[in-house]
Amino acid sequence: NAGVMQNPRHLVRRRGQEARLRCSPMKGHSHVYWYRQLPEEGLKFMVYLQKENIIDESGMPKERFSAEFPKEGPSILRIQQVVRGDSAAYFCASSPQGNYEQYFGPGTRLTVT
Amino acid sequence: EDKVVQSPLSLVVHEGDTVTLNCSYEVTNFRSLLWYKQEKKAPTFLFMLTSSGIEKKSGRLSSILDKKELFSILNITATQTGDSAVYLCAVLGNEKLTFGTGTRLTIIP
């Protein structure tokens, strides 16, 4: 059973470009969570999705950030018009149901130059 | 706002020592407390604790939760260099995890 997959593992974008981060949950998991880890800081919750539904996006910045988890395919975290402050590691986690242990992917390290 | 505080922030011990990591929390709608180990990559799940007073054990690692005093401890006995990592405590409430900033554990051979 493959774990949570994320790609790309490293992404470099210039200021103003768009970043797309992908996450495929573990097989059998229909709940996906995105977290951001800034340098020297803890992991911070961004958004919680089930298939085709955003359940909780209380941790997402109001502008430039969006997330989706379509019926087919991976979950996508999209950051438009990236700025230097978006540089961070973005982790995806999945679980088979809500309020259950979450398993993390290897993360995408985004660097904005 | 939900809050998780871990102590100490960092700890350096010699191989073979026993360490205790602390985690206290203030969370609405508490469901469970989780411990993760993070090396230079994804957090790796260690334990999920839901009930007070019941110790969970995995090899040299063990953890216990006190829901009355709102804290948990993670013990590692006979530490090895491979235990060097950041240990993260997270509390599950309202279907999302709130993390502490972690304890950075360094084991000196």
JSON list of N, CA and C in Angstrom, two decimals, chain A residues 36-102:
[
{"chain": "A", "resi": 36, "resn": "ARG", "atom": "N", "xyz": [1.10, 23.78, 6.15]},
{"chain": "A", "resi": 36, "resn": "ARG", "atom": "CA", "xyz": [2.28, 24.54, 5.71]},
{"chain": "A", "resi": 36, "resn": "ARG", "atom": "C", "xyz": [3.26, 24.62, 6.86]},
{"chain": "A", "resi": 37, "resn": "GLN", "atom": "N", "xyz": [4.54, 24.46, 6.55]},
{"chain": "A", "resi": 37, "resn": "GLN", "atom": "CA", "xyz": [5.58, 24.58, 7.58]},
{"chain": "A", "resi": 37, "resn": "GLN", "atom": "C", "xyz": [6.58, 25.63, 7.11]},
{"chain": "A", "resi": 38, "resn": "LEU", "atom": "N", "xyz": [6.54, 26.78, 7.79]},
{"chain": "A", "resi": 38, "resn": "LEU", "atom": "CA", "xyz": [7.50, 27.84, 7.50]},
{"chain": "A", "resi": 38, "resn": "LEU", "atom": "C", "xyz": [8.82, 27.51, 8.21]},
{"chain": "A", "resi": 39, "resn": "PRO", "atom": "N", "xyz": [9.93, 28.05, 7.70]},
{"chain": "A", "resi": 39, "resn": "PRO", "atom": "CA", "xyz": [11.23, 27.76, 8.33]},
{"chain": "A", "resi": 39, "resn": "PRO", "atom": "C", "xyz": [11.20, 28.02, 9.83]},
{"chain": "A", "resi": 40, "resn": "GLU", "atom": "N", "xyz": [11.67, 27.06, 10.60]},
{"chain": "A", "resi": 40, "resn": "GLU", "atom": "CA", "xyz": [11.77, 27.18, 12.06]},
{"chain": "A", "resi": 40, "resn": "GLU", "atom": "C", "xyz": [10.42, 27.35, 12.75]},
{"chain": "A", "resi": 41, "resn": "GLU", "atom": "N", "xyz": [9.34, 26.98, 12.07]},
{"chain": "A", "resi": 41, "resn": "GLU", "atom": "CA", "xyz": [8.02, 27.05, 12.70]},
{"chain": "A", "resi": 41, "resn": "GLU", "atom": "C", "xyz": [7.33, 25.69, 12.63]},
{"chain": "A", "resi": 42, "resn": "GLY", "atom": "N", "xyz": [6.27, 25.56, 13.39]},
{"chain": "A", "resi": 42, "resn": "GLY", "atom": "CA", "xyz": [5.52, 24.31, 13.38]},
{"chain": "A", "resi": 42, "resn": "GLY", "atom": "C", "xyz": [4.62, 24.21, 12.17]},
{"chain": "A", "resi": 43, "resn": "LEU", "atom": "N", "xyz": [4.02, 23.05, 12.02]},
{"chain": "A", "resi": 43, "resn": "LEU", "atom": "CA", "xyz": [3.06, 22.82, 10.94]},
{"chain": "A", "resi": 43, "resn": "LEU", "atom": "C", "xyz": [1.76, 23.55, 11.23]},
{"chain": "A", "resi": 44, "resn": "LYS", "atom": "N", "xyz": [1.23, 24.23, 10.21]},
{"chain": "A", "resi": 44, "resn": "LYS", "atom": "CA", "xyz": [-0.02, 24.97, 10.41]},
{"chain": "A", "resi": 44, "resn": "LYS", "atom": "C", "xyz": [-1.07, 24.44, 9.43]},
{"chain": "A", "resi": 45, "resn": "PHE", "atom": "N", "xyz": [-2.24, 24.15, 9.95]},
{"chain": "A", "resi": 45, "resn": "PHE", "atom": "CA", "xyz": [-3.35, 23.66, 9.15]},
{"chain": "A", "resi": 45, "resn": "PHE", "atom": "C", "xyz": [-3.78, 24.72, 8.12]},
{"chain": "A", "resi": 46, "resn": "MET", "atom": "N", "xyz": [-4.06, 24.24, 6.89]},
{"chain": "A", "resi": 46, "resn": "MET", "atom": "CA", "xyz": [-4.55, 25.16, 5.87]},
{"chain": "A", "resi": 46, "resn": "MET", "atom": "C", "xyz": [-5.99, 24.81, 5.47]},
{"chain": "A", "resi": 47, "resn": "VAL", "atom": "N", "xyz": [-6.18, 23.55, 5.02]},
{"chain": "A", "resi": 47, "resn": "VAL", "atom": "CA", "xyz": [-7.49, 23.20, 4.46]},
{"chain": "A", "resi": 47, "resn": "VAL", "atom": "C", "xyz": [-7.73, 21.71, 4.58]},
{"chain": "A", "resi": 48, "resn": "TYR", "atom": "N", "xyz": [-9.01, 21.36, 4.70]},
{"chain": "A", "resi": 48, "resn": "TYR", "atom": "CA", "xyz": [-9.43, 19.96, 4.82]},
{"chain": "A", "resi": 48, "resn": "TYR", "atom": "C", "xyz": [-10.47, 19.70, 3.73]},
{"chain": "A", "resi": 49, "resn": "LEU", "atom": "N", "xyz": [-10.23, 18.65, 2.93]},
{"chain": "A", "resi": 49, "resn": "LEU", "atom": "CA", "xyz": [-11.12, 18.36, 1.82]},
{"chain": "A", "resi": 49, "resn": "LEU", "atom": "C", "xyz": [-11.52, 16.89, 1.83]},
{"chain": "A", "resi": 50, "resn": "GLN", "atom": "N", "xyz": [-12.73, 16.66, 1.38]},
{"chain": "A", "resi": 50, "resn": "GLN", "atom": "CA", "xyz": [-13.13, 15.33, 0.97]},
{"chain": "A", "resi": 50, "resn": "GLN", "atom": "C", "xyz": [-13.39, 15.40, -0.53]},
{"chain": "A", "resi": 51, "resn": "LYS", "atom": "N", "xyz": [-13.65, 14.27, -1.14]},
{"chain": "A", "resi": 51, "resn": "LYS", "atom": "CA", "xyz": [-13.86, 14.27, -2.60]},
{"chain": "A", "resi": 51, "resn": "LYS", "atom": "C", "xyz": [-14.90, 15.31, -3.00]},
{"chain": "A", "resi": 52, "resn": "GLU", "atom": "N", "xyz": [-14.47, 16.25, -3.84]},
{"chain": "A", "resi": 52, "resn": "GLU", "atom": "CA", "xyz": [-15.33, 17.28, -4.43]},
{"chain": "A", "resi": 52, "resn": "GLU", "atom": "C", "xyz": [-15.88, 18.28, -3.41]},
{"chain": "A", "resi": 53, "resn": "ASN", "atom": "N", "xyz": [-15.42, 18.23, -2.18]},
{"chain": "A", "resi": 53, "resn": "ASN", "atom": "CA", "xyz": [-15.92, 19.16, -1.16]},
{"chain": "A", "resi": 53, "resn": "ASN", "atom": "C", "xyz": [-14.80, 19.74, -0.33]},
{"chain": "A", "resi": 54, "resn": "ILE", "atom": "N", "xyz": [-14.87, 21.04, -0.08]},
{"chain": "A", "resi": 54, "resn": "ILE", "atom": "CA", "xyz": [-13.99, 21.68, 0.90]},
{"chain": "A", "resi": 54, "resn": "ILE", "atom": "C", "xyz": [-14.75, 21.70, 2.22]},
{"chain": "A", "resi": 55, "resn": "ILE", "atom": "N", "xyz": [-14.21, 21.03, 3.22]},
{"chain": "A", "resi": 55, "resn": "ILE", "atom": "CA", "xyz": [-14.90, 20.92, 4.51]},
{"chain": "A", "resi": 55, "resn": "ILE", "atom": "C", "xyz": [-14.51, 22.08, 5.43]},
{"chain": "A", "resi": 56, "resn": "ASP", "atom": "N", "xyz": [-13.23, 22.41, 5.44]},
{"chain": "A", "resi": 56, "resn": "ASP", "atom": "CA", "xyz": [-12.75, 23.46, 6.35]},
{"chain": "A", "resi": 56, "resn": "ASP", "atom": "C", "xyz": [-11.56, 24.14, 5.70]},
{"chain": "A", "resi": 57, "resn": "GLU", "atom": "N", "xyz": [-11.68, 25.41, 5.37]},
{"chain": "A", "resi": 57, "resn": "GLU", "atom": "CA", "xyz": [-10.56, 26.16, 4.79]},
{"chain": "A", "resi": 57, "resn": "GLU", "atom": "C", "xyz": [-10.16, 27.32, 5.68]},
{"chain": "A", "resi": 58, "resn": "SER", "atom": "N", "xyz": [-10.38, 27.15, 6.98]},
{"chain": "A", "resi": 58, "resn": "SER", "atom": "CA", "xyz": [-10.15, 28.26, 7.91]},
{"chain": "A", "resi": 58, "resn": "SER", "atom": "C", "xyz": [-8.67, 28.66, 8.01]},
{"chain": "A", "resi": 59, "resn": "GLY", "atom": "N", "xyz": [-7.76, 27.78, 7.60]},
{"chain": "A", "resi": 59, "resn": "GLY", "atom": "CA", "xyz": [-6.33, 28.10, 7.67]},
{"chain": "A", "resi": 59, "resn": "GLY", "atom": "C", "xyz": [-5.75, 28.63, 6.36]},
{"chain": "A", "resi": 60, "resn": "MET", "atom": "N", "xyz": [-6.57, 28.78, 5.38]},
{"chain": "A", "resi": 60, "resn": "MET", "atom": "CA", "xyz": [-6.09, 29.24, 4.07]},
{"chain": "A", "resi": 60, "resn": "MET", "atom": "C", "xyz": [-6.07, 30.76, 4.02]},
{"chain": "A", "resi": 61, "resn": "PRO", "atom": "N", "xyz": [-5.01, 31.36, 3.50]},
{"chain": "A", "resi": 61, "resn": "PRO", "atom": "CA", "xyz": [-5.05, 32.81, 3.26]},
{"chain": "A", "resi": 61, "resn": "PRO", "atom": "C", "xyz": [-6.22, 33.12, 2.32]},
{"chain": "A", "resi": 62, "resn": "LYS", "atom": "N", "xyz": [-6.83, 34.28, 2.54]},
{"chain": "A", "resi": 62, "resn": "LYS", "atom": "CA", "xyz": [-8.07, 34.61, 1.80]},
{"chain": "A", "resi": 62, "resn": "LYS", "atom": "C", "xyz": [-7.81, 34.83, 0.32]},
{"chain": "A", "resi": 63, "resn": "GLU", "atom": "N", "xyz": [-6.64, 35.29, -0.03]},
{"chain": "A", "resi": 63, "resn": "GLU", "atom": "CA", "xyz": [-6.35, 35.60, -1.43]},
{"chain": "A", "resi": 63, "resn": "GLU", "atom": "C", "xyz": [-5.24, 34.70, -1.95]},
{"chain": "A", "resi": 64, "resn": "ARG", "atom": "N", "xyz": [-5.27, 34.44, -3.21]},
{"chain": "A", "resi": 64, "resn": "ARG", "atom": "CA", "xyz": [-4.23, 33.76, -4.00]},
{"chain": "A", "resi": 64, "resn": "ARG", "atom": "C", "xyz": [-4.17, 32.25, -3.76]},
{"chain": "A", "resi": 65, "resn": "PHE", "atom": "N", "xyz": [-4.72, 31.73, -2.68]},
{"chain": "A", "resi": 65, "resn": "PHE", "atom": "CA", "xyz": [-4.64, 30.30, -2.38]},
{"chain": "A", "resi": 65, "resn": "PHE", "atom": "C", "xyz": [-5.98, 29.64, -2.66]},
{"chain": "A", "resi": 66, "resn": "SER", "atom": "N", "xyz": [-5.93, 28.45, -3.27]},
{"chain": "A", "resi": 66, "resn": "SER", "atom": "CA", "xyz": [-7.15, 27.67, -3.46]},
{"chain": "A", "resi": 66, "resn": "SER", "atom": "C", "xyz": [-6.77, 26.20, -3.44]},
{"chain": "A", "resi": 67, "resn": "ALA", "atom": "N", "xyz": [-7.76, 25.37, -3.15]},
{"chain": "A", "resi": 67, "resn": "ALA", "atom": "CA", "xyz": [-7.52, 23.92, -3.10]},
{"chain": "A", "resi": 67, "resn": "ALA", "atom": "C", "xyz": [-8.71, 23.20, -3.66]},
{"chain": "A", "resi": 68, "resn": "GLU", "atom": "N", "xyz": [-8.45, 22.03, -4.22]},
{"chain": "A", "resi": 68, "resn": "GLU", "atom": "CA", "xyz": [-9.54, 21.21, -4.74]},
{"chain": "A", "resi": 68, "resn": "GLU", "atom": "C", "xyz": [-9.16, 19.74, -4.58]},
{"chain": "A", "resi": 69, "resn": "PHE", "atom": "N", "xyz": [-10.16, 18.90, -4.56]},
{"chain": "A", "resi": 69, "resn": "PHE", "atom": "CA", "xyz": [-9.97, 17.45, -4.51]},
{"chain": "A", "resi": 69, "resn": "PHE", "atom": "C", "xyz": [-11.05, 16.86, -5.41]},
{"chain": "A", "resi": 70, "resn": "PRO", "atom": "N", "xyz": [-10.77, 16.75, -6.70]},
{"chain": "A", "resi": 70, "resn": "PRO", "atom": "CA", "xyz": [-11.81, 16.33, -7.65]},
{"chain": "A", "resi": 70, "resn": "PRO", "atom": "C", "xyz": [-12.17, 14.86, -7.49]},
{"chain": "A", "resi": 71, "resn": "LYS", "atom": "N", "xyz": [-13.25, 14.48, -8.13]},
{"chain": "A", "resi": 71, "resn": "LYS", "atom": "CA", "xyz": [-13.73, 13.10, -8.06]},
{"chain": "A", "resi": 71, "resn": "LYS", "atom": "C", "xyz": [-12.64, 12.14, -8.56]},
{"chain": "A", "resi": 72, "resn": "GLU", "atom": "N", "xyz": [-11.96, 12.52, -9.60]},
{"chain": "A", "resi": 72, "resn": "GLU", "atom": "CA", "xyz": [-10.86, 11.71, -10.13]},
{"chain": "A", "resi": 72, "resn": "GLU", "atom": "C", "xyz": [-9.57, 12.52, -10.03]},
{"chain": "A", "resi": 73, "resn": "GLY", "atom": "N", "xyz": [-8.50, 11.87, -9.64]},
{"chain": "A", "resi": 73, "resn": "GLY", "atom": "CA", "xyz": [-7.21, 12.56, -9.64]},
{"chain": "A", "resi": 73, "resn": "GLY", "atom": "C", "xyz": [-6.82, 13.08, -8.28]},
{"chain": "A", "resi": 74, "resn": "PRO", "atom": "N", "xyz": [-5.62, 13.68, -8.22]},
{"chain": "A", "resi": 74, "resn": "PRO", "atom": "CA", "xyz": [-5.09, 14.11, -6.93]},
{"chain": "A", "resi": 74, "resn": "PRO", "atom": "C", "xyz": [-5.74, 15.40, -6.43]},
{"chain": "A", "resi": 75, "resn": "SER", "atom": "N", "xyz": [-5.47, 15.69, -5.19]},
{"chain": "A", "resi": 75, "resn": "SER", "atom": "CA", "xyz": [-5.83, 17.00, -4.64]},
{"chain": "A", "resi": 75, "resn": "SER", "atom": "C", "xyz": [-4.77, 18.00, -5.11]},
{"chain": "A", "resi": 76, "resn": "ILE", "atom": "N", "xyz": [-5.22, 19.22, -5.39]},
{"chain": "A", "resi": 76, "resn": "ILE", "atom": "CA", "xyz": [-4.33, 20.28, -5.88]},
{"chain": "A", "resi": 76, "resn": "ILE", "atom": "C", "xyz": [-4.41, 21.46, -4.93]},
{"chain": "A", "resi": 77, "resn": "LEU", "atom": "N", "xyz": [-3.23, 21.93, -4.53]},
{"chain": "A", "resi": 77, "resn": "LEU", "atom": "CA", "xyz": [-3.14, 23.22, -3.82]},
{"chain": "A", "resi": 77, "resn": "LEU", "atom": "C", "xyz": [-2.52, 24.21, -4.80]},
{"chain": "A", "resi": 78, "resn": "ARG", "atom": "N", "xyz": [-3.24, 25.29, -5.04]},
{"chain": "A", "resi": 78, "resn": "ARG", "atom": "CA", "xyz": [-2.81, 26.25, -6.06]},
{"chain": "A", "resi": 78, "resn": "ARG", "atom": "C", "xyz": [-2.52, 27.59, -5.39]},
{"chain": "A", "resi": 79, "resn": "ILE", "atom": "N", "xyz": [-1.36, 28.13, -5.72]},
{"chain": "A", "resi": 79, "resn": "ILE", "atom": "CA", "xyz": [-0.98, 29.44, -5.18]},
{"chain": "A", "resi": 79, "resn": "ILE", "atom": "C", "xyz": [-0.72, 30.35, -6.38]},
{"chain": "A", "resi": 80, "resn": "GLN", "atom": "N", "xyz": [-1.55, 31.38, -6.50]},
{"chain": "A", "resi": 80, "resn": "GLN", "atom": "CA", "xyz": [-1.38, 32.31, -7.62]},
{"chain": "A", "resi": 80, "resn": "GLN", "atom": "C", "xyz": [-0.49, 33.47, -7.20]},
{"chain": "A", "resi": 81, "resn": "GLN", "atom": "N", "xyz": [0.21, 34.03, -8.17]},
{"chain": "A", "resi": 81, "resn": "GLN", "atom": "CA", "xyz": [1.04, 35.23, -7.95]},
{"chain": "A", "resi": 81, "resn": "GLN", "atom": "C", "xyz": [1.90, 35.09, -6.69]},
{"chain": "A", "resi": 82, "resn": "VAL", "atom": "N", "xyz": [2.73, 34.08, -6.69]},
{"chain": "A", "resi": 82, "resn": "VAL", "atom": "CA", "xyz": [3.51, 33.76, -5.48]},
{"chain": "A", "resi": 82, "resn": "VAL", "atom": "C", "xyz": [4.39, 34.94, -5.07]},
{"chain": "A", "resi": 83, "resn": "VAL", "atom": "N", "xyz": [4.59, 35.03, -3.74]},
{"chain": "A", "resi": 83, "resn": "VAL", "atom": "CA", "xyz": [5.48, 36.03, -3.16]},
{"chain": "A", "resi": 83, "resn": "VAL", "atom": "C", "xyz": [6.53, 35.29, -2.31]},
{"chain": "A", "resi": 84, "resn": "ARG", "atom": "N", "xyz": [7.60, 36.01, -1.94]},
{"chain": "A", "resi": 84, "resn": "ARG", "atom": "CA", "xyz": [8.69, 35.37, -1.19]},
{"chain": "A", "resi": 84, "resn": "ARG", "atom": "C", "xyz": [8.18, 34.70, 0.08]},
{"chain": "A", "resi": 85, "resn": "GLY", "atom": "N", "xyz": [7.19, 35.32, 0.72]},
{"chain": "A", "resi": 85, "resn": "GLY", "atom": "CA", "xyz": [6.66, 34.77, 1.97]},
{"chain": "A", "resi": 85, "resn": "GLY", "atom": "C", "xyz": [5.94, 33.44, 1.82]},
{"chain": "A", "resi": 86, "resn": "ASP", "atom": "N", "xyz": [5.67, 33.03, 0.57]},
{"chain": "A", "resi": 86, "resn": "ASP", "atom": "CA", "xyz": [5.05, 31.72, 0.34]},
{"chain": "A", "resi": 86, "resn": "ASP", "atom": "C", "xyz": [6.07, 30.59, 0.39]},
{"chain": "A", "resi": 87, "resn": "SER", "atom": "N", "xyz": [7.34, 30.91, 0.42]},
{"chain": "A", "resi": 87, "resn": "SER", "atom": "CA", "xyz": [8.39, 29.88, 0.48]},
{"chain": "A", "resi": 87, "resn": "SER", "atom": "C", "xyz": [8.22, 29.09, 1.77]},
{"chain": "A", "resi": 88, "resn": "ALA", "atom": "N", "xyz": [8.05, 27.80, 1.63]},
{"chain": "A", "resi": 88, "resn": "ALA", "atom": "CA", "xyz": [7.77, 26.94, 2.78]},
{"chain": "A", "resi": 88, "resn": "ALA", "atom": "C", "xyz": [7.72, 25.49, 2.30]},
{"chain": "A", "resi": 89, "resn": "ALA", "atom": "N", "xyz": [7.58, 24.59, 3.26]},
{"chain": "A", "resi": 89, "resn": "ALA", "atom": "CA", "xyz": [7.29, 23.19, 2.92]},
{"chain": "A", "resi": 89, "resn": "ALA", "atom": "C", "xyz": [5.79, 22.99, 3.07]},
{"chain": "A", "resi": 90, "resn": "TYR", "atom": "N", "xyz": [5.18, 22.42, 2.06]},
{"chain": "A", "resi": 90, "resn": "TYR", "atom": "CA", "xyz": [3.73, 22.18, 2.08]},
{"chain": "A", "resi": 90, "resn": "TYR", "atom": "C", "xyz": [3.52, 20.66, 2.17]},
{"chain": "A", "resi": 91, "resn": "PHE", "atom": "N", "xyz": [2.86, 20.26, 3.25]},
{"chain": "A", "resi": 91, "resn": "PHE", "atom": "CA", "xyz": [2.62, 18.84, 3.48]},
{"chain": "A", "resi": 91, "resn": "PHE", "atom": "C", "xyz": [1.15, 18.52, 3.29]},
{"chain": "A", "resi": 92, "resn": "CYS", "atom": "N", "xyz": [0.93, 17.37, 2.71]},
{"chain": "A", "resi": 92, "resn": "CYS", "atom": "CA", "xyz": [-0.41, 16.84, 2.57]},
{"chain": "A", "resi": 92, "resn": "CYS", "atom": "C", "xyz": [-0.52, 15.63, 3.49]},
{"chain": "A", "resi": 93, "resn": "ALA", "atom": "N", "xyz": [-1.68, 15.44, 4.09]},
{"chain": "A", "resi": 93, "resn": "ALA", "atom": "CA", "xyz": [-1.94, 14.26, 4.91]},
{"chain": "A", "resi": 93, "resn": "ALA", "atom": "C", "xyz": [-3.27, 13.67, 4.50]},
{"chain": "A", "resi": 94, "resn": "SER", "atom": "N", "xyz": [-3.44, 12.38, 4.75]},
{"chain": "A", "resi": 94, "resn": "SER", "atom": "CA", "xyz": [-4.72, 11.76, 4.44]},
{"chain": "A", "resi": 94, "resn": "SER", "atom": "C", "xyz": [-5.16, 10.85, 5.58]},
{"chain": "A", "resi": 95, "resn": "SER", "atom": "N", "xyz": [-6.45, 10.61, 5.65]},
{"chain": "A", "resi": 95, "resn": "SER", "atom": "CA", "xyz": [-7.00, 9.67, 6.64]},
{"chain": "A", "resi": 95, "resn": "SER", "atom": "C", "xyz": [-8.21, 8.99, 6.03]},
{"chain": "A", "resi": 96, "resn": "PRO", "atom": "N", "xyz": [-8.57, 7.82, 6.56]},
{"chain": "A", "resi": 96, "resn": "PRO", "atom": "CA", "xyz": [-9.71, 7.09, 5.99]},
{"chain": "A", "resi": 96, "resn": "PRO", "atom": "C", "xyz": [-11.05, 7.70, 6.38]},
{"chain": "A", "resi": 97, "resn": "GLN", "atom": "N", "xyz": [-11.05, 8.47, 7.48]},
{"chain": "A", "resi": 97, "resn": "GLN", "atom": "CA", "xyz": [-12.27, 9.14, 7.93]},
{"chain": "A", "resi": 97, "resn": "GLN", "atom": "C", "xyz": [-11.88, 10.33, 8.76]},
{"chain": "A", "resi": 98, "resn": "GLY", "atom": "N", "xyz": [-12.84, 11.18, 9.07]},
{"chain": "A", "resi": 98, "resn": "GLY", "atom": "CA", "xyz": [-12.54, 12.36, 9.86]},
{"chain": "A", "resi": 98, "resn": "GLY", "atom": "C", "xyz": [-12.18, 11.97, 11.29]},
{"chain": "A", "resi": 99, "resn": "ASN", "atom": "N", "xyz": [-11.48, 12.86, 11.98]},
{"chain": "A", "resi": 99, "resn": "ASN", "atom": "CA", "xyz": [-11.09, 12.66, 13.36]},
{"chain": "A", "resi": 99, "resn": "ASN", "atom": "C", "xyz": [-10.38, 11.33, 13.57]},
{"chain": "A", "resi": 100, "resn": "TYR", "atom": "N", "xyz": [-9.49, 11.06, 12.68]},
{"chain": "A", "resi": 100, "resn": "TYR", "atom": "CA", "xyz": [-8.72, 9.81, 12.69]},
{"chain": "A", "resi": 100, "resn": "TYR", "atom": "C", "xyz": [-7.26, 10.17, 12.50]},
{"chain": "A", "resi": 101, "resn": "GLU", "atom": "N", "xyz": [-6.36, 9.22, 12.77]},
{"chain": "A", "resi": 101, "resn": "GLU", "atom": "CA", "xyz": [-4.94, 9.54, 12.59]},
{"chain": "A", "resi": 101, "resn": "GLU", "atom": "C", "xyz": [-4.65, 9.88, 11.13]},
{"chain": "A", "resi": 102, "resn": "GLN", "atom": "N", "xyz": [-3.77, 10.86, 10.95]},
{"chain": "A", "resi": 102, "resn": "GLN", "atom": "CA", "xyz": [-3.45, 11.35, 9.63]},
{"chain": "A", "resi": 102, "resn": "GLN", "atom": "C", "xyz": [-2.04, 10.92, 9.26]}
]
